Amino acid sequence: MESIFEVAKYFLSLGRMNHRKLQKLCYYAQAWSLALTGTRLMNARFEAWAHGPVSPELWHRYKDWGGLAISSYEGIPSFNSDQTVSFLKKIYQLYGDYSGDQLEQLTHNEMPWINARGDYPPGAICTNVIDEDDMTYFYRKLLH
């Protein structure tokens, strides 16, 4: 299983981005790994925050950047599997052209985040964990 921090470094090696976009790219990497392989890519959980899925651990790492673009990562992240870079490259091809705000809107229309939010009103603080079974089911369904 990969470190969410190494996955984040990979995405940042492709260019500067704000925290919101980085969070969503990591979320989609986890979701698509679950859908395609039935296994988690990272040992990370995502919560249904007001602005979409967020890994609290990743948020704490980059919170000081606020809404500014995080500096790009210089170097090669360390992964446990040779296939990880190829997989992450595909995730970036799918979602990399979207802004953080656009990715937020995408997740707000998807069942895993909606289910985890439950009856919380828009903008309300919510730390409910997004169910990985919901992620697996929803993204597998998109394949068909």
mmCIF file of C-alpha atoms in Angstrom:
data_model
loop_
_atom_site.group_PDB
_atom_site.id
_atom_site.type_symbol
_atom_site.label_atom_id
_atom_site.label_comp_id
_atom_site.label_asym_id
_atom_site.label_seq_id
_atom_site.Cartn_x
_atom_site.Cartn_y
_atom_site.Cartn_z
ATOM 1 C CA MET A 1 0.000 0.000 0.000
ATOM 2 C CA GLU A 2 1.305 3.429 -0.919
ATOM 3 C CA SER A 3 1.679 6.480 1.284
ATOM 4 C CA ILE A 4 -0.788 9.270 0.560
ATOM 5 C CA PHE A 5 2.117 11.685 0.943
ATOM 6 C CA GLU A 6 4.054 9.965 -1.846
ATOM 7 C CA VAL A 7 0.939 9.969 -4.071
ATOM 8 C CA ALA A 8 0.528 13.683 -3.370
ATOM 9 C CA LYS A 9 4.192 14.265 -4.239
ATOM 10 C CA TYR A 10 3.648 12.506 -7.559
ATOM 11 C CA PHE A 11 0.728 14.788 -8.455
ATOM 12 C CA LEU A 12 2.740 17.818 -7.328
ATOM 13 C CA SER A 13 5.636 16.675 -9.516
ATOM 14 C CA LEU A 14 3.302 17.292 -12.479
ATOM 15 C CA GLY A 15 2.853 20.939 -11.496
ATOM 16 C CA ARG A 16 1.642 23.404 -8.905
ATOM 17 C CA MET A 17 -1.934 23.062 -7.680
ATOM 18 C CA ASN A 18 -4.050 24.180 -4.788
ATOM 19 C CA HIS A 19 -4.864 21.978 -1.843
ATOM 20 C CA ARG A 20 -8.428 21.330 -3.010
ATOM 21 C CA LYS A 21 -7.269 19.902 -6.327
ATOM 22 C CA LEU A 22 -4.574 17.797 -4.672
ATOM 23 C CA GLN A 23 -7.119 16.324 -2.251
ATOM 24 C CA LYS A 24 -9.518 15.401 -5.030
ATOM 25 C CA LEU A 25 -6.810 13.820 -7.196
ATOM 26 C CA CYS A 26 -5.777 11.646 -4.254
ATOM 27 C CA TYR A 27 -9.415 10.772 -3.572
ATOM 28 C CA TYR A 28 -10.001 9.743 -7.177
ATOM 29 C CA ALA A 29 -6.818 7.653 -7.126
ATOM 30 C CA GLN A 30 -8.132 5.779 -4.093
ATOM 31 C CA ALA A 31 -11.639 5.444 -5.526
ATOM 32 C CA TRP A 32 -10.498 4.114 -8.893
ATOM 33 C CA SER A 33 -8.055 1.711 -7.263
ATOM 34 C CA LEU A 34 -10.941 0.292 -5.236
ATOM 35 C CA ALA A 35 -13.151 0.075 -8.319
ATOM 36 C CA LEU A 36 -10.571 -1.484 -10.631
ATOM 37 C CA THR A 37 -8.636 -3.769 -8.289
ATOM 38 C CA GLY A 38 -10.790 -4.110 -5.190
ATOM 39 C CA THR A 39 -7.884 -2.882 -3.084
ATOM 40 C CA ARG A 40 -6.877 0.408 -1.528
ATOM 41 C CA LEU A 41 -4.030 2.248 -3.189
ATOM 42 C CA MET A 42 -3.192 4.173 -0.018
ATOM 43 C CA ASN A 43 -3.554 3.682 3.689
ATOM 44 C CA ALA A 44 -5.747 6.777 3.910
ATOM 45 C CA ARG A 45 -9.361 7.545 4.642
ATOM 46 C CA PHE A 46 -11.382 10.359 3.136
ATOM 47 C CA GLU A 47 -14.008 12.331 4.999
ATOM 48 C CA ALA A 48 -17.030 14.118 3.517
ATOM 49 C CA TRP A 49 -16.011 17.702 4.222
ATOM 50 C CA ALA A 50 -18.013 20.658 2.948
ATOM 51 C CA HIS A 51 -15.699 21.122 -0.051
ATOM 52 C CA GLY A 52 -15.669 17.440 -1.005
ATOM 53 C CA PRO A 53 -13.581 14.431 0.003
ATOM 54 C CA VAL A 54 -10.598 15.242 2.215
ATOM 55 C CA SER A 55 -7.877 13.133 3.787
ATOM 56 C CA PRO A 56 -7.332 14.739 7.221
ATOM 57 C CA GLU A 57 -3.689 13.597 7.232
ATOM 58 C CA LEU A 58 -3.018 15.233 3.878
ATOM 59 C CA TRP A 59 -4.920 18.353 4.943
ATOM 60 C CA HIS A 60 -2.677 18.743 7.996
ATOM 61 C CA ARG A 61 0.432 18.348 5.849
ATOM 62 C CA TYR A 62 -0.523 21.163 3.433
ATOM 63 C CA LYS A 63 -2.947 23.336 5.457
ATOM 64 C CA ASP A 64 -0.493 26.224 5.705
ATOM 65 C CA TRP A 65 -0.801 26.784 1.951
ATOM 66 C CA GLY A 66 -4.449 27.790 2.351
ATOM 67 C CA GLY A 67 -5.898 28.431 -1.102
ATOM 68 C CA LEU A 68 -2.521 29.149 -2.715
ATOM 69 C CA ALA A 69 -0.897 26.826 -5.229
ATOM 70 C CA ILE A 70 1.413 24.361 -3.515
ATOM 71 C CA SER A 71 4.950 24.330 -4.884
ATOM 72 C CA SER A 72 5.675 21.568 -7.338
ATOM 73 C CA TYR A 73 7.653 18.616 -6.047
ATOM 74 C CA GLU A 74 11.135 18.169 -7.410
ATOM 75 C CA GLY A 75 12.213 14.554 -7.440
ATOM 76 C CA ILE A 76 10.791 11.085 -7.790
ATOM 77 C CA PRO A 77 8.357 9.837 -5.150
ATOM 78 C CA SER A 78 9.045 6.419 -3.658
ATOM 79 C CA PHE A 79 6.410 3.780 -4.456
ATOM 80 C CA ASN A 80 6.061 0.142 -3.445
ATOM 81 C CA SER A 81 4.838 -0.948 -6.885
ATOM 82 C CA ASP A 82 6.122 -0.181 -10.365
ATOM 83 C CA GLN A 83 2.515 0.042 -11.596
ATOM 84 C CA THR A 84 1.674 2.949 -9.295
ATOM 85 C CA VAL A 85 3.150 5.667 -11.529
ATOM 86 C CA SER A 86 1.306 4.314 -14.574
ATOM 87 C CA PHE A 87 -1.958 4.236 -12.615
ATOM 88 C CA LEU A 88 -1.502 7.752 -11.216
ATOM 89 C CA LYS A 89 -0.643 9.054 -14.662
ATOM 90 C CA LYS A 90 -4.031 7.779 -15.873
ATOM 91 C CA ILE A 91 -5.815 9.448 -12.967
ATOM 92 C CA TYR A 92 -4.096 12.718 -13.839
ATOM 93 C CA GLN A 93 -5.052 12.313 -17.505
ATOM 94 C CA LEU A 94 -8.683 11.949 -16.430
ATOM 95 C CA TYR A 95 -8.849 14.727 -13.842
ATOM 96 C CA GLY A 96 -5.739 16.877 -14.141
ATOM 97 C CA ASP A 97 -7.262 19.503 -16.430
ATOM 98 C CA TYR A 98 -9.983 20.289 -13.893
ATOM 99 C CA SER A 99 -9.556 22.984 -11.262
ATOM 100 C CA GLY A 100 -10.004 22.243 -7.577
ATOM 101 C CA ASP A 101 -13.425 23.917 -7.706
ATOM 102 C CA GLN A 102 -14.497 21.808 -10.686
ATOM 103 C CA LEU A 103 -13.350 18.623 -8.966
ATOM 104 C CA GLU A 104 -15.262 19.673 -5.862
ATOM 105 C CA GLN A 105 -18.424 20.023 -7.960
ATOM 106 C CA LEU A 106 -17.861 16.585 -9.491
ATOM 107 C CA THR A 107 -17.590 14.929 -6.087
ATOM 108 C CA HIS A 108 -20.634 16.806 -4.798
ATOM 109 C CA ASN A 109 -22.691 15.048 -7.484
ATOM 110 C CA GLU A 110 -21.373 11.575 -6.717
ATOM 111 C CA MET A 111 -23.021 9.033 -4.435
ATOM 112 C CA PRO A 112 -20.093 8.218 -2.087
ATOM 113 C CA TRP A 113 -19.715 11.821 -0.886
ATOM 114 C CA ILE A 114 -23.499 12.421 -0.840
ATOM 115 C CA ASN A 115 -24.104 9.285 1.254
ATOM 116 C CA ALA A 116 -21.354 10.156 3.711
ATOM 117 C CA ARG A 117 -22.695 13.700 4.138
ATOM 118 C CA GLY A 118 -26.145 12.403 4.976
ATOM 119 C CA ASP A 119 -28.365 15.209 6.281
ATOM 120 C CA TYR A 120 -25.574 17.706 6.893
ATOM 121 C CA PRO A 121 -26.495 21.055 5.327
ATOM 122 C CA PRO A 122 -24.182 22.592 2.694
ATOM 123 C CA GLY A 123 -21.159 24.180 4.290
ATOM 124 C CA ALA A 124 -21.592 22.386 7.622
ATOM 125 C CA ILE A 125 -18.612 20.689 9.230
ATOM 126 C CA CYS A 126 -18.769 16.939 8.675
ATOM 127 C CA THR A 127 -16.103 14.371 9.458
ATOM 128 C CA ASN A 128 -18.018 11.286 8.344
ATOM 129 C CA VAL A 129 -15.727 8.844 6.571
ATOM 130 C CA ILE A 130 -16.650 8.104 2.960
ATOM 131 C CA ASP A 131 -17.487 4.415 2.793
ATOM 132 C CA GLU A 132 -15.058 2.468 0.624
ATOM 133 C CA ASP A 133 -17.801 0.036 -0.392
ATOM 134 C CA ASP A 134 -19.748 3.032 -1.753
ATOM 135 C CA MET A 135 -16.631 4.161 -3.609
ATOM 136 C CA THR A 136 -16.077 0.701 -5.093
ATOM 137 C CA TYR A 137 -19.712 0.316 -6.151
ATOM 138 C CA PHE A 138 -20.131 3.803 -7.611
ATOM 139 C CA TYR A 139 -16.940 3.924 -9.677
ATOM 140 C CA ARG A 140 -17.325 0.326 -10.904
ATOM 141 C CA LYS A 141 -20.800 1.265 -12.068
ATOM 142 C CA LEU A 142 -19.290 4.098 -14.138
ATOM 143 C CA LEU A 143 -17.271 1.512 -16.063
ATOM 144 C CA HIS A 144 -20.438 -0.133 -17.407
#
